[in-house]
Amino acid sequence: MDTNEKLAARARSGDTAAFAELYRQIYRDMYRFALYTLKNPQDAEDVTADAVADAFSSIRQLRDAGSFRAWIFKILSNKCRRKLKEYSRKTAELTEEITWDGRELFENYAVRSAFFSLKAEDRLILALHLFAGYTSREIGRELRMNENTVRSRESRALKKLALLLSE
């Protein structure tokens, strides 16, 4: 059992310090996922906070301590999808600079602009894969899609990004 599994097991038993440590380790990836899915820093903060609050209140329902990351990202992705439905056509310019973990690819304005030109579901697929670490199979289950469809949508989205960036 690795350290995060031990922390998740302790959190499931009611240890708030263990949950706080898990949250500290994963917050940046959660926020980044929400930000690139929703395009709005305030909404990203809100859905991330809501997801963490929901996870904290239902941590005892976590069946497998080793799947904490996937479990909390599932909560977050559901919240992001609900938020996207709320403002399906509303867009906001992302102006906030992000400088975490050396992931310079998404810190570039041109890349962000190209990323935001993708369809919402394609952004969600890329964000689930890049920021949350989900596999095609896991994304397919989450979005109720065939995993091959997920891979092709991701491939097309990445090609579109490359094309937009080469212009």
N, C-alpha and C. Protein backbone atom coordinates (compact mmCIF):
# COMPACT_ATOMS: atom_id res chain seq x y z
N MET A 1 0.86 -1.18 0.00
CA MET A 1 0.00 0.00 0.00
C MET A 1 0.89 1.24 0.00
N ASP A 2 0.72 2.12 -1.00
CA ASP A 2 1.57 3.31 -1.07
C ASP A 2 1.05 4.39 -0.12
N THR A 3 1.80 5.47 -0.04
CA THR A 3 1.49 6.54 0.91
C THR A 3 0.11 7.14 0.67
N ASN A 4 -0.24 7.39 -0.60
CA ASN A 4 -1.54 7.99 -0.89
C ASN A 4 -2.68 7.04 -0.54
N GLU A 5 -2.47 5.74 -0.75
CA GLU A 5 -3.50 4.77 -0.35
C GLU A 5 -3.69 4.79 1.15
N LYS A 6 -2.59 4.88 1.87
CA LYS A 6 -2.67 4.93 3.34
C LYS A 6 -3.41 6.20 3.78
N LEU A 7 -3.07 7.33 3.13
CA LEU A 7 -3.76 8.58 3.46
C LEU A 7 -5.25 8.47 3.17
N ALA A 8 -5.59 7.89 2.02
CA ALA A 8 -7.01 7.74 1.65
C ALA A 8 -7.73 6.83 2.64
N ALA A 9 -7.08 5.77 3.05
CA ALA A 9 -7.68 4.86 4.03
C ALA A 9 -7.91 5.59 5.36
N ARG A 10 -6.92 6.38 5.78
CA ARG A 10 -7.07 7.15 7.01
C ARG A 10 -8.19 8.19 6.87
N ALA A 11 -8.25 8.85 5.70
CA ALA A 11 -9.30 9.85 5.46
C ALA A 11 -10.67 9.19 5.51
N ARG A 12 -10.76 8.01 4.93
CA ARG A 12 -12.04 7.28 4.93
C ARG A 12 -12.47 6.93 6.34
N SER A 13 -11.50 6.80 7.23
CA SER A 13 -11.80 6.50 8.64
C SER A 13 -12.08 7.75 9.46
N GLY A 14 -12.08 8.91 8.81
CA GLY A 14 -12.42 10.15 9.51
C GLY A 14 -11.25 11.05 9.84
N ASP A 15 -10.06 10.74 9.39
CA ASP A 15 -8.87 11.55 9.66
C ASP A 15 -8.86 12.76 8.71
N THR A 16 -9.24 13.92 9.23
CA THR A 16 -9.33 15.12 8.39
C THR A 16 -7.96 15.60 7.93
N ALA A 17 -6.93 15.38 8.73
CA ALA A 17 -5.57 15.78 8.32
C ALA A 17 -5.12 14.96 7.11
N ALA A 18 -5.49 13.70 7.07
CA ALA A 18 -5.14 12.86 5.92
C ALA A 18 -5.86 13.35 4.67
N PHE A 19 -7.14 13.70 4.81
CA PHE A 19 -7.88 14.22 3.66
C PHE A 19 -7.25 15.54 3.19
N ALA A 20 -6.89 16.39 4.13
CA ALA A 20 -6.27 17.68 3.78
C ALA A 20 -4.97 17.47 3.02
N GLU A 21 -4.19 16.49 3.40
CA GLU A 21 -2.94 16.20 2.69
C GLU A 21 -3.21 15.69 1.27
N LEU A 22 -4.19 14.82 1.12
CA LEU A 22 -4.56 14.34 -0.21
C LEU A 22 -5.02 15.52 -1.07
N TYR A 23 -5.82 16.38 -0.49
CA TYR A 23 -6.32 17.56 -1.20
C TYR A 23 -5.16 18.47 -1.61
N ARG A 24 -4.24 18.68 -0.71
CA ARG A 24 -3.08 19.53 -1.02
C ARG A 24 -2.31 18.98 -2.22
N GLN A 25 -2.17 17.69 -2.29
CA GLN A 25 -1.42 17.06 -3.37
C GLN A 25 -2.12 17.14 -4.72
N ILE A 26 -3.43 17.19 -4.73
CA ILE A 26 -4.18 17.07 -5.97
C ILE A 26 -4.85 18.37 -6.42
N TYR A 27 -4.88 19.38 -5.56
CA TYR A 27 -5.63 20.60 -5.86
C TYR A 27 -5.23 21.24 -7.19
N ARG A 28 -3.96 21.40 -7.44
CA ARG A 28 -3.53 22.10 -8.66
C ARG A 28 -4.02 21.38 -9.91
N ASP A 29 -3.93 20.07 -9.93
CA ASP A 29 -4.43 19.32 -11.08
C ASP A 29 -5.94 19.45 -11.21
N MET A 30 -6.63 19.45 -10.08
CA MET A 30 -8.09 19.62 -10.12
C MET A 30 -8.47 20.99 -10.67
N TYR A 31 -7.81 22.02 -10.13
CA TYR A 31 -8.12 23.37 -10.58
C TYR A 31 -7.80 23.54 -12.06
N ARG A 32 -6.64 23.05 -12.46
CA ARG A 32 -6.25 23.16 -13.87
C ARG A 32 -7.25 22.44 -14.76
N PHE A 33 -7.66 21.26 -14.37
CA PHE A 33 -8.65 20.50 -15.13
C PHE A 33 -9.93 21.34 -15.28
N ALA A 34 -10.43 21.88 -14.17
CA ALA A 34 -11.65 22.67 -14.20
C ALA A 34 -11.47 23.94 -15.03
N LEU A 35 -10.33 24.58 -14.89
CA LEU A 35 -10.07 25.82 -15.62
C LEU A 35 -10.07 25.60 -17.13
N TYR A 36 -9.39 24.56 -17.58
CA TYR A 36 -9.34 24.31 -19.01
C TYR A 36 -10.61 23.68 -19.54
N THR A 37 -11.43 23.16 -18.68
CA THR A 37 -12.72 22.64 -19.11
C THR A 37 -13.74 23.78 -19.21
N LEU A 38 -13.73 24.67 -18.22
CA LEU A 38 -14.76 25.71 -18.13
C LEU A 38 -14.35 27.05 -18.72
N LYS A 39 -13.06 27.33 -18.85
CA LYS A 39 -12.55 28.59 -19.38
C LYS A 39 -12.76 29.78 -18.45
N ASN A 40 -13.11 29.57 -17.24
CA ASN A 40 -13.41 30.67 -16.35
C ASN A 40 -12.78 30.41 -14.98
N PRO A 41 -11.83 31.26 -14.56
CA PRO A 41 -11.13 31.02 -13.29
C PRO A 41 -12.06 30.95 -12.07
N GLN A 42 -13.05 31.84 -12.00
CA GLN A 42 -13.94 31.83 -10.84
C GLN A 42 -14.79 30.56 -10.81
N ASP A 43 -15.32 30.17 -11.96
CA ASP A 43 -16.11 28.94 -12.01
C ASP A 43 -15.24 27.73 -11.70
N ALA A 44 -14.00 27.74 -12.16
CA ALA A 44 -13.08 26.64 -11.88
C ALA A 44 -12.83 26.53 -10.37
N GLU A 45 -12.63 27.65 -9.73
CA GLU A 45 -12.45 27.64 -8.28
C GLU A 45 -13.70 27.11 -7.58
N ASP A 46 -14.87 27.57 -8.04
CA ASP A 46 -16.13 27.15 -7.43
C ASP A 46 -16.37 25.65 -7.56
N VAL A 47 -16.23 25.11 -8.79
CA VAL A 47 -16.51 23.68 -8.97
C VAL A 47 -15.45 22.83 -8.26
N THR A 48 -14.22 23.32 -8.20
CA THR A 48 -13.18 22.57 -7.48
C THR A 48 -13.51 22.54 -5.99
N ALA A 49 -13.89 23.68 -5.45
CA ALA A 49 -14.26 23.73 -4.03
C ALA A 49 -15.49 22.86 -3.75
N ASP A 50 -16.47 22.90 -4.64
CA ASP A 50 -17.66 22.07 -4.47
C ASP A 50 -17.31 20.59 -4.53
N ALA A 51 -16.45 20.22 -5.46
CA ALA A 51 -16.05 18.82 -5.58
C ALA A 51 -15.32 18.35 -4.33
N VAL A 52 -14.45 19.18 -3.81
CA VAL A 52 -13.71 18.82 -2.59
C VAL A 52 -14.67 18.70 -1.41
N ALA A 53 -15.60 19.63 -1.30
CA ALA A 53 -16.59 19.57 -0.21
C ALA A 53 -17.42 18.29 -0.31
N ASP A 54 -17.87 17.96 -1.52
CA ASP A 54 -18.65 16.74 -1.71
C ASP A 54 -17.81 15.50 -1.40
N ALA A 55 -16.56 15.51 -1.84
CA ALA A 55 -15.68 14.37 -1.57
C ALA A 55 -15.45 14.22 -0.06
N PHE A 56 -15.23 15.33 0.60
CA PHE A 56 -15.01 15.27 2.05
C PHE A 56 -16.23 14.72 2.77
N SER A 57 -17.41 15.17 2.37
CA SER A 57 -18.62 14.72 3.05
C SER A 57 -18.98 13.27 2.73
N SER A 58 -18.47 12.75 1.62
CA SER A 58 -18.81 11.38 1.25
C SER A 58 -17.59 10.46 1.19
N ILE A 59 -16.50 10.83 1.84
CA ILE A 59 -15.26 10.05 1.79
C ILE A 59 -15.47 8.62 2.28
N ARG A 60 -16.40 8.42 3.18
CA ARG A 60 -16.65 7.06 3.70
C ARG A 60 -17.22 6.14 2.62
N GLN A 61 -17.72 6.72 1.53
CA GLN A 61 -18.26 5.92 0.43
C GLN A 61 -17.17 5.46 -0.54
N LEU A 62 -15.97 5.95 -0.38
CA LEU A 62 -14.86 5.55 -1.24
C LEU A 62 -14.57 4.08 -0.97
N ARG A 63 -14.77 3.24 -1.99
CA ARG A 63 -14.62 1.79 -1.80
C ARG A 63 -13.17 1.36 -1.77
N ASP A 64 -12.36 1.91 -2.69
CA ASP A 64 -10.97 1.49 -2.82
C ASP A 64 -10.07 2.69 -2.56
N ALA A 65 -9.29 2.60 -1.51
CA ALA A 65 -8.42 3.72 -1.14
C ALA A 65 -7.45 4.07 -2.26
N GLY A 66 -7.09 3.10 -3.08
CA GLY A 66 -6.16 3.34 -4.17
C GLY A 66 -6.75 4.12 -5.33
N SER A 67 -8.06 4.28 -5.34
CA SER A 67 -8.72 4.98 -6.45
C SER A 67 -9.20 6.38 -6.05
N PHE A 68 -8.61 6.95 -5.00
CA PHE A 68 -9.03 8.27 -4.54
C PHE A 68 -8.97 9.31 -5.65
N ARG A 69 -7.84 9.36 -6.38
CA ARG A 69 -7.67 10.36 -7.44
C ARG A 69 -8.76 10.23 -8.50
N ALA A 70 -9.00 9.03 -8.99
CA ALA A 70 -10.03 8.82 -10.00
C ALA A 70 -11.41 9.18 -9.45
N TRP A 71 -11.65 8.83 -8.20
CA TRP A 71 -12.94 9.10 -7.56
C TRP A 71 -13.21 10.61 -7.45
N ILE A 72 -12.23 11.37 -6.99
CA ILE A 72 -12.44 12.80 -6.81
C ILE A 72 -12.52 13.50 -8.17
N PHE A 73 -11.77 13.02 -9.16
CA PHE A 73 -11.87 13.62 -10.49
C PHE A 73 -13.20 13.29 -11.15
N LYS A 74 -13.79 12.18 -10.82
CA LYS A 74 -15.13 11.87 -11.34
C LYS A 74 -16.14 12.87 -10.77
N ILE A 75 -16.03 13.14 -9.49
CA ILE A 75 -16.90 14.15 -8.87
C ILE A 75 -16.70 15.49 -9.56
N LEU A 76 -15.44 15.88 -9.76
CA LEU A 76 -15.12 17.16 -10.39
C LEU A 76 -15.62 17.21 -11.83
N SER A 77 -15.42 16.16 -12.59
CA SER A 77 -15.85 16.19 -13.99
C SER A 77 -17.36 16.28 -14.10
N ASN A 78 -18.08 15.64 -13.19
CA ASN A 78 -19.55 15.77 -13.19
C ASN A 78 -19.96 17.21 -12.90
N LYS A 79 -19.28 17.84 -11.97
CA LYS A 79 -19.59 19.24 -11.65
C LYS A 79 -19.27 20.15 -12.85
N CYS A 80 -18.17 19.88 -13.52
CA CYS A 80 -17.80 20.67 -14.70
C CYS A 80 -18.84 20.49 -15.81
N ARG A 81 -19.28 19.27 -16.03
CA ARG A 81 -20.29 19.05 -17.08
C ARG A 81 -21.59 19.78 -16.75
N ARG A 82 -21.98 19.76 -15.48
CA ARG A 82 -23.19 20.51 -15.10
C ARG A 82 -23.02 22.00 -15.33
N LYS A 83 -21.84 22.50 -15.00
CA LYS A 83 -21.57 23.93 -15.19
C LYS A 83 -21.56 24.27 -16.67
N LEU A 84 -20.99 23.42 -17.51
CA LEU A 84 -21.00 23.65 -18.96
C LEU A 84 -22.42 23.72 -19.50
N LYS A 85 -23.29 22.90 -18.98
CA LYS A 85 -24.69 22.93 -19.41
C LYS A 85 -25.35 24.24 -19.01
N GLU A 86 -24.93 24.79 -17.87
CA GLU A 86 -25.49 26.07 -17.41
C GLU A 86 -25.20 27.21 -18.37
N TYR A 87 -24.01 27.22 -18.92
CA TYR A 87 -23.66 28.32 -19.81
C TYR A 87 -23.05 27.81 -21.11
N SER A 88 -23.80 26.96 -21.76
CA SER A 88 -23.28 26.26 -22.94
C SER A 88 -22.73 27.20 -24.01
N ARG A 89 -23.25 28.37 -24.17
CA ARG A 89 -22.74 29.30 -25.20
C ARG A 89 -21.97 30.47 -24.61
N LYS A 90 -21.97 30.61 -23.32
CA LYS A 90 -21.29 31.73 -22.68
C LYS A 90 -19.79 31.46 -22.67
N THR A 91 -18.97 32.41 -23.11
CA THR A 91 -17.52 32.25 -23.09
C THR A 91 -16.88 33.38 -22.32
N ALA A 92 -15.72 33.11 -21.80
CA ALA A 92 -14.96 34.13 -21.08
C ALA A 92 -13.50 33.97 -21.45
N GLU A 93 -12.82 35.07 -21.54
CA GLU A 93 -11.39 35.05 -21.88
C GLU A 93 -10.58 34.66 -20.66
N LEU A 94 -9.70 33.70 -20.84
CA LEU A 94 -8.80 33.30 -19.77
C LEU A 94 -7.59 34.21 -19.79
N THR A 95 -7.46 35.03 -18.77
CA THR A 95 -6.34 35.97 -18.74
C THR A 95 -5.37 35.64 -17.63
N GLU A 96 -5.78 34.84 -16.70
CA GLU A 96 -4.95 34.52 -15.56
C GLU A 96 -3.76 33.67 -15.99
N GLU A 97 -2.57 34.03 -15.55
CA GLU A 97 -1.38 33.24 -15.87
C GLU A 97 -1.30 32.05 -14.92
N ILE A 98 -0.93 30.94 -15.46
CA ILE A 98 -0.81 29.72 -14.68
C ILE A 98 0.65 29.30 -14.73
N THR A 99 1.26 29.10 -13.57
CA THR A 99 2.66 28.72 -13.56
C THR A 99 2.88 27.64 -12.51
N TRP A 100 2.35 26.46 -12.77
CA TRP A 100 2.49 25.36 -11.84
C TRP A 100 3.20 24.20 -12.50
N ASP A 101 4.01 23.52 -11.76
CA ASP A 101 4.57 22.23 -12.13
C ASP A 101 5.32 22.20 -13.46
N GLY A 102 5.70 23.32 -14.02
CA GLY A 102 6.45 23.31 -15.26
C GLY A 102 5.67 22.83 -16.46
N ARG A 103 4.38 22.88 -16.43
CA ARG A 103 3.57 22.46 -17.57
C ARG A 103 3.37 23.64 -18.50
N GLU A 104 4.48 24.05 -19.13
CA GLU A 104 4.49 25.26 -19.94
C GLU A 104 3.59 25.19 -21.15
N LEU A 105 3.29 23.99 -21.62
CA LEU A 105 2.47 23.85 -22.82
C LEU A 105 1.19 24.66 -22.72
N PHE A 106 0.50 24.59 -21.58
CA PHE A 106 -0.77 25.27 -21.45
C PHE A 106 -0.64 26.65 -20.84
N GLU A 107 0.56 27.13 -20.67
CA GLU A 107 0.76 28.47 -20.16
C GLU A 107 0.86 29.47 -21.30
N ASN A 108 0.98 29.01 -22.49
CA ASN A 108 1.13 29.85 -23.66
C ASN A 108 -0.24 30.33 -24.14
N TYR A 109 -0.37 31.61 -24.36
CA TYR A 109 -1.66 32.19 -24.76
C TYR A 109 -2.19 31.57 -26.04
N ALA A 110 -1.32 31.37 -27.03
CA ALA A 110 -1.76 30.79 -28.30
C ALA A 110 -2.32 29.39 -28.10
N VAL A 111 -1.69 28.62 -27.22
CA VAL A 111 -2.17 27.26 -26.96
C VAL A 111 -3.52 27.33 -26.25
N ARG A 112 -3.64 28.23 -25.28
CA ARG A 112 -4.93 28.37 -24.59
C ARG A 112 -6.03 28.76 -25.56
N SER A 113 -5.74 29.71 -26.43
CA SER A 113 -6.74 30.15 -27.40
C SER A 113 -7.15 29.00 -28.32
N ALA A 114 -6.18 28.25 -28.80
CA ALA A 114 -6.48 27.11 -29.66
C ALA A 114 -7.28 26.06 -28.89
N PHE A 115 -6.88 25.81 -27.65
CA PHE A 115 -7.59 24.84 -26.81
C PHE A 115 -9.05 25.25 -26.64
N PHE A 116 -9.29 26.52 -26.40
CA PHE A 116 -10.65 26.99 -26.18
C PHE A 116 -11.48 27.04 -27.45
N SER A 117 -10.84 26.90 -28.61
CA SER A 117 -11.61 26.87 -29.86
C SER A 117 -12.20 25.48 -30.11
N LEU A 118 -11.76 24.50 -29.33
CA LEU A 118 -12.30 23.14 -29.47
C LEU A 118 -13.71 23.06 -28.90
N LYS A 119 -14.44 22.06 -29.34
CA LYS A 119 -15.76 21.80 -28.76
C LYS A 119 -15.61 21.46 -27.29
N ALA A 120 -16.64 21.78 -26.52
CA ALA A 120 -16.58 21.56 -25.06
C ALA A 120 -16.27 20.11 -24.72
N GLU A 121 -16.87 19.18 -25.41
CA GLU A 121 -16.63 17.77 -25.08
C GLU A 121 -15.21 17.35 -25.43
N ASP A 122 -14.65 17.90 -26.51
CA ASP A 122 -13.26 17.59 -26.86
C ASP A 122 -12.31 18.18 -25.82
N ARG A 123 -12.60 19.38 -25.33
CA ARG A 123 -11.80 19.97 -24.25
C ARG A 123 -11.86 19.09 -23.01
N LEU A 124 -13.06 18.57 -22.71
CA LEU A 124 -13.24 17.71 -21.55
C LEU A 124 -12.42 16.44 -21.70
N ILE A 125 -12.44 15.83 -22.88
CA ILE A 125 -11.66 14.61 -23.12
C ILE A 125 -10.17 14.89 -22.94
N LEU A 126 -9.67 15.97 -23.55
CA LEU A 126 -8.25 16.30 -23.40
C LEU A 126 -7.89 16.61 -21.95
N ALA A 127 -8.75 17.35 -21.27
CA ALA A 127 -8.47 17.71 -19.88
C ALA A 127 -8.47 16.47 -18.98
N LEU A 128 -9.43 15.57 -19.20
CA LEU A 128 -9.45 14.34 -18.41
C LEU A 128 -8.18 13.53 -18.61
N HIS A 129 -7.70 13.50 -19.83
CA HIS A 129 -6.49 12.73 -20.12
C HIS A 129 -5.23 13.46 -19.62
N LEU A 130 -5.08 14.74 -19.98
CA LEU A 130 -3.85 15.46 -19.67
C LEU A 130 -3.71 15.85 -18.21
N PHE A 131 -4.80 16.30 -17.59
CA PHE A 131 -4.70 16.82 -16.23
C PHE A 131 -5.09 15.81 -15.17
N ALA A 132 -6.06 14.95 -15.48
CA ALA A 132 -6.53 13.99 -14.49
C ALA A 132 -5.88 12.63 -14.67
N GLY A 133 -5.25 12.39 -15.83
CA GLY A 133 -4.56 11.14 -16.04
C GLY A 133 -5.46 9.96 -16.37
N TYR A 134 -6.69 10.23 -16.79
CA TYR A 134 -7.61 9.16 -17.14
C TYR A 134 -7.16 8.47 -18.43
N THR A 135 -7.45 7.18 -18.54
CA THR A 135 -7.21 6.43 -19.76
C THR A 135 -8.41 6.60 -20.69
N SER A 136 -8.26 6.18 -21.94
CA SER A 136 -9.38 6.24 -22.89
C SER A 136 -10.56 5.43 -22.40
N ARG A 137 -10.28 4.28 -21.83
CA ARG A 137 -11.36 3.44 -21.30
C ARG A 137 -12.11 4.15 -20.18
N GLU A 138 -11.37 4.76 -19.25
CA GLU A 138 -12.00 5.47 -18.13
C GLU A 138 -12.80 6.67 -18.62
N ILE A 139 -12.25 7.41 -19.58
CA ILE A 139 -12.97 8.56 -20.13
C ILE A 139 -14.24 8.08 -20.84
N GLY A 140 -14.13 6.99 -21.58
CA GLY A 140 -15.28 6.43 -22.26
C GLY A 140 -16.39 6.05 -21.29
N ARG A 141 -16.01 5.42 -20.19
CA ARG A 141 -17.02 5.07 -19.17
C ARG A 141 -17.67 6.32 -18.60
N GLU A 142 -16.83 7.31 -18.29
CA GLU A 142 -17.32 8.56 -17.68
C GLU A 142 -18.28 9.30 -18.61
N LEU A 143 -17.93 9.36 -19.90
CA LEU A 143 -18.71 10.13 -20.87
C LEU A 143 -19.71 9.27 -21.64
N ARG A 144 -19.77 7.99 -21.28
CA ARG A 144 -20.67 7.04 -21.95
C ARG A 144 -20.38 6.98 -23.45
N MET A 145 -19.10 6.76 -23.77
CA MET A 145 -18.62 6.66 -25.15
C MET A 145 -17.77 5.42 -25.27
N ASN A 146 -17.67 4.92 -26.47
CA ASN A 146 -16.75 3.83 -26.76
C ASN A 146 -15.33 4.37 -26.61
N GLU A 147 -14.43 3.57 -26.04
CA GLU A 147 -13.06 4.04 -25.83
C GLU A 147 -12.35 4.36 -27.15
N ASN A 148 -12.72 3.67 -28.23
CA ASN A 148 -12.14 3.99 -29.54
C ASN A 148 -12.60 5.36 -30.02
N THR A 149 -13.85 5.70 -29.72
CA THR A 149 -14.36 7.02 -30.06
C THR A 149 -13.59 8.09 -29.29
N VAL A 150 -13.33 7.81 -28.03
CA VAL A 150 -12.56 8.75 -27.20
C VAL A 150 -11.18 8.97 -27.82
N ARG A 151 -10.51 7.88 -28.20
CA ARG A 151 -9.18 8.02 -28.78
C ARG A 151 -9.23 8.81 -30.08
N SER A 152 -10.23 8.55 -30.93
CA SER A 152 -10.28 9.31 -32.18
C SER A 152 -10.63 10.77 -31.96
N ARG A 153 -11.52 11.05 -31.01
CA ARG A 153 -11.84 12.45 -30.71
C ARG A 153 -10.62 13.17 -30.16
N GLU A 154 -9.88 12.49 -29.30
CA GLU A 154 -8.67 13.09 -28.74
C GLU A 154 -7.64 13.32 -29.84
N SER A 155 -7.47 12.36 -30.71
CA SER A 155 -6.50 12.50 -31.81
C SER A 155 -6.88 13.66 -32.72
N ARG A 156 -8.16 13.75 -33.09
CA ARG A 156 -8.61 14.86 -33.95
C ARG A 156 -8.43 16.20 -33.25
N ALA A 157 -8.73 16.25 -31.96
CA ALA A 157 -8.57 17.50 -31.21
C ALA A 157 -7.10 17.93 -31.17
N LEU A 158 -6.21 16.97 -30.95
CA LEU A 158 -4.79 17.29 -30.91
C LEU A 158 -4.28 17.74 -32.29
N LYS A 159 -4.78 17.11 -33.35
CA LYS A 159 -4.40 17.53 -34.70
C LYS A 159 -4.91 18.94 -34.99
N LYS A 160 -6.14 19.22 -34.54
CA LYS A 160 -6.69 20.56 -34.74
C LYS A 160 -5.86 21.59 -33.98
N LEU A 161 -5.47 21.25 -32.76
CA LEU A 161 -4.61 22.16 -31.99
C LEU A 161 -3.29 22.42 -32.74
N ALA A 162 -2.69 21.35 -33.23
CA ALA A 162 -1.43 21.50 -33.97
C ALA A 162 -1.61 22.36 -35.20
N LEU A 163 -2.70 22.18 -35.91
CA LEU A 163 -2.98 22.97 -37.11
C LEU A 163 -3.16 24.44 -36.75
N LEU A 164 -3.95 24.69 -35.72
CA LEU A 164 -4.19 26.08 -35.29
C LEU A 164 -2.89 26.75 -34.83
N LEU A 165 -2.03 26.01 -34.19
CA LEU A 165 -0.78 26.58 -33.69
C LEU A 165 0.25 26.79 -34.79
N SER A 166 0.10 26.06 -35.89
CA SER A 166 1.07 26.23 -36.98
C SER A 166 0.70 27.40 -37.90
N GLU A 167 -0.48 27.93 -37.76
CA GLU A 167 -0.94 29.05 -38.60
C GLU A 167 -0.29 30.34 -38.18
